[in-house]
Amino acid sequence: MDTELLRGFISGFFDGDGGISGKTITLTFGTQYDFREMCEDMQKALLFFGIRSRYREYEYRHVLTIKTNMLGYIV
């Protein structure tokens, strides 16, 4: 049951705040807050389902990306 809750949360998060560009699904956050911890927690949640992601921090944004071929795991 907790697994289904986590799957639904991840799916909703990417539906609401994510975007697809080419073969990459991206979550982008600004710098008004420190989103590092949240992005790292999201990476752990994705990895629980076997989905590899990449987190990058820039001067003006935080970016979490996954490949679209991994999308089937969370939909």
mmCIF file of C-alpha atoms in Angstrom:
data_model
loop_
_atom_site.group_PDB
_atom_site.id
_atom_site.type_symbol
_atom_site.label_atom_id
_atom_site.label_comp_id
_atom_site.label_asym_id
_atom_site.label_seq_id
_atom_site.Cartn_x
_atom_site.Cartn_y
_atom_site.Cartn_z
ATOM 1 C CA MET A 1 0.000 0.000 0.000
ATOM 2 C CA ASP A 2 2.822 2.442 0.780
ATOM 3 C CA THR A 3 4.370 1.559 -2.578
ATOM 4 C CA GLU A 4 1.183 2.571 -4.391
ATOM 5 C CA LEU A 5 1.053 5.826 -2.440
ATOM 6 C CA LEU A 6 4.647 6.629 -3.371
ATOM 7 C CA ARG A 7 4.011 5.726 -7.022
ATOM 8 C CA GLY A 8 0.976 8.005 -7.096
ATOM 9 C CA PHE A 9 2.884 10.862 -5.469
ATOM 10 C CA ILE A 10 5.755 10.613 -7.961
ATOM 11 C CA SER A 11 3.378 10.360 -10.899
ATOM 12 C CA GLY A 12 1.380 13.383 -9.728
ATOM 13 C CA PHE A 13 4.511 15.396 -9.023
ATOM 14 C CA PHE A 14 5.837 14.873 -12.526
ATOM 15 C CA ASP A 15 2.386 15.478 -14.052
ATOM 16 C CA GLY A 16 2.038 18.767 -12.207
ATOM 17 C CA ASP A 17 5.568 20.170 -12.278
ATOM 18 C CA GLY A 18 7.450 18.158 -14.879
ATOM 19 C CA GLY A 19 7.986 18.633 -18.562
ATOM 20 C CA ILE A 20 9.069 16.433 -21.454
ATOM 21 C CA SER A 21 11.628 17.626 -23.951
ATOM 22 C CA GLY A 22 12.739 15.103 -26.536
ATOM 23 C CA LYS A 23 13.653 11.937 -24.663
ATOM 24 C CA THR A 24 14.052 13.574 -21.259
ATOM 25 C CA ILE A 25 11.583 14.250 -18.456
ATOM 26 C CA THR A 26 12.644 17.239 -16.413
ATOM 27 C CA LEU A 27 11.699 18.833 -13.121
ATOM 28 C CA THR A 28 13.107 22.340 -12.815
ATOM 29 C CA PHE A 29 13.044 24.455 -9.678
ATOM 30 C CA GLY A 30 14.197 28.017 -9.212
ATOM 31 C CA THR A 31 16.456 29.267 -6.467
ATOM 32 C CA GLN A 32 13.936 30.994 -4.214
ATOM 33 C CA TYR A 33 14.397 27.970 -1.876
ATOM 34 C CA ASP A 34 17.092 25.334 -1.517
ATOM 35 C CA PHE A 35 15.563 22.410 -3.408
ATOM 36 C CA ARG A 36 18.622 20.154 -3.109
ATOM 37 C CA GLU A 37 17.218 17.990 -0.312
ATOM 38 C CA MET A 38 13.842 17.609 -2.016
ATOM 39 C CA CYS A 39 15.479 16.621 -5.311
ATOM 40 C CA GLU A 40 17.725 14.108 -3.563
ATOM 41 C CA ASP A 41 14.700 12.592 -1.785
ATOM 42 C CA MET A 42 12.868 12.386 -5.105
ATOM 43 C CA GLN A 43 15.897 10.592 -6.579
ATOM 44 C CA LYS A 44 15.728 8.024 -3.767
ATOM 45 C CA ALA A 45 12.019 7.501 -4.381
ATOM 46 C CA LEU A 46 12.594 7.017 -8.104
ATOM 47 C CA LEU A 47 15.448 4.612 -7.447
ATOM 48 C CA PHE A 48 13.133 2.543 -5.243
ATOM 49 C CA PHE A 49 11.270 1.743 -8.477
ATOM 50 C CA GLY A 50 14.482 1.183 -10.420
ATOM 51 C CA ILE A 51 14.347 4.560 -12.144
ATOM 52 C CA ARG A 52 17.699 6.249 -12.504
ATOM 53 C CA SER A 53 17.730 10.025 -12.454
ATOM 54 C CA ARG A 54 20.244 12.821 -12.529
ATOM 55 C CA TYR A 55 20.283 15.864 -10.293
ATOM 56 C CA ARG A 56 22.150 19.011 -11.270
ATOM 57 C CA GLU A 57 22.382 22.284 -9.441
ATOM 58 C CA TYR A 58 23.061 25.486 -11.309
ATOM 59 C CA GLU A 59 23.447 29.043 -10.115
ATOM 60 C CA TYR A 60 19.850 29.878 -11.006
ATOM 61 C CA ARG A 61 18.002 26.516 -10.911
ATOM 62 C CA HIS A 62 17.843 22.936 -9.676
ATOM 63 C CA VAL A 63 17.159 20.239 -12.290
ATOM 64 C CA LEU A 64 16.142 16.592 -11.893
ATOM 65 C CA THR A 65 15.974 14.577 -15.119
ATOM 66 C CA ILE A 66 15.044 11.038 -16.134
ATOM 67 C CA LYS A 67 14.946 9.377 -19.547
ATOM 68 C CA THR A 68 11.483 8.897 -21.122
ATOM 69 C CA ASN A 69 12.056 5.156 -21.499
ATOM 70 C CA MET A 70 11.800 5.006 -17.686
ATOM 71 C CA LEU A 71 8.353 6.705 -17.763
ATOM 72 C CA GLY A 72 6.464 3.406 -17.892
ATOM 73 C CA TYR A 73 7.533 2.647 -14.327
ATOM 74 C CA ILE A 74 5.648 5.557 -12.769
ATOM 75 C CA VAL A 75 2.589 5.909 -14.994
#
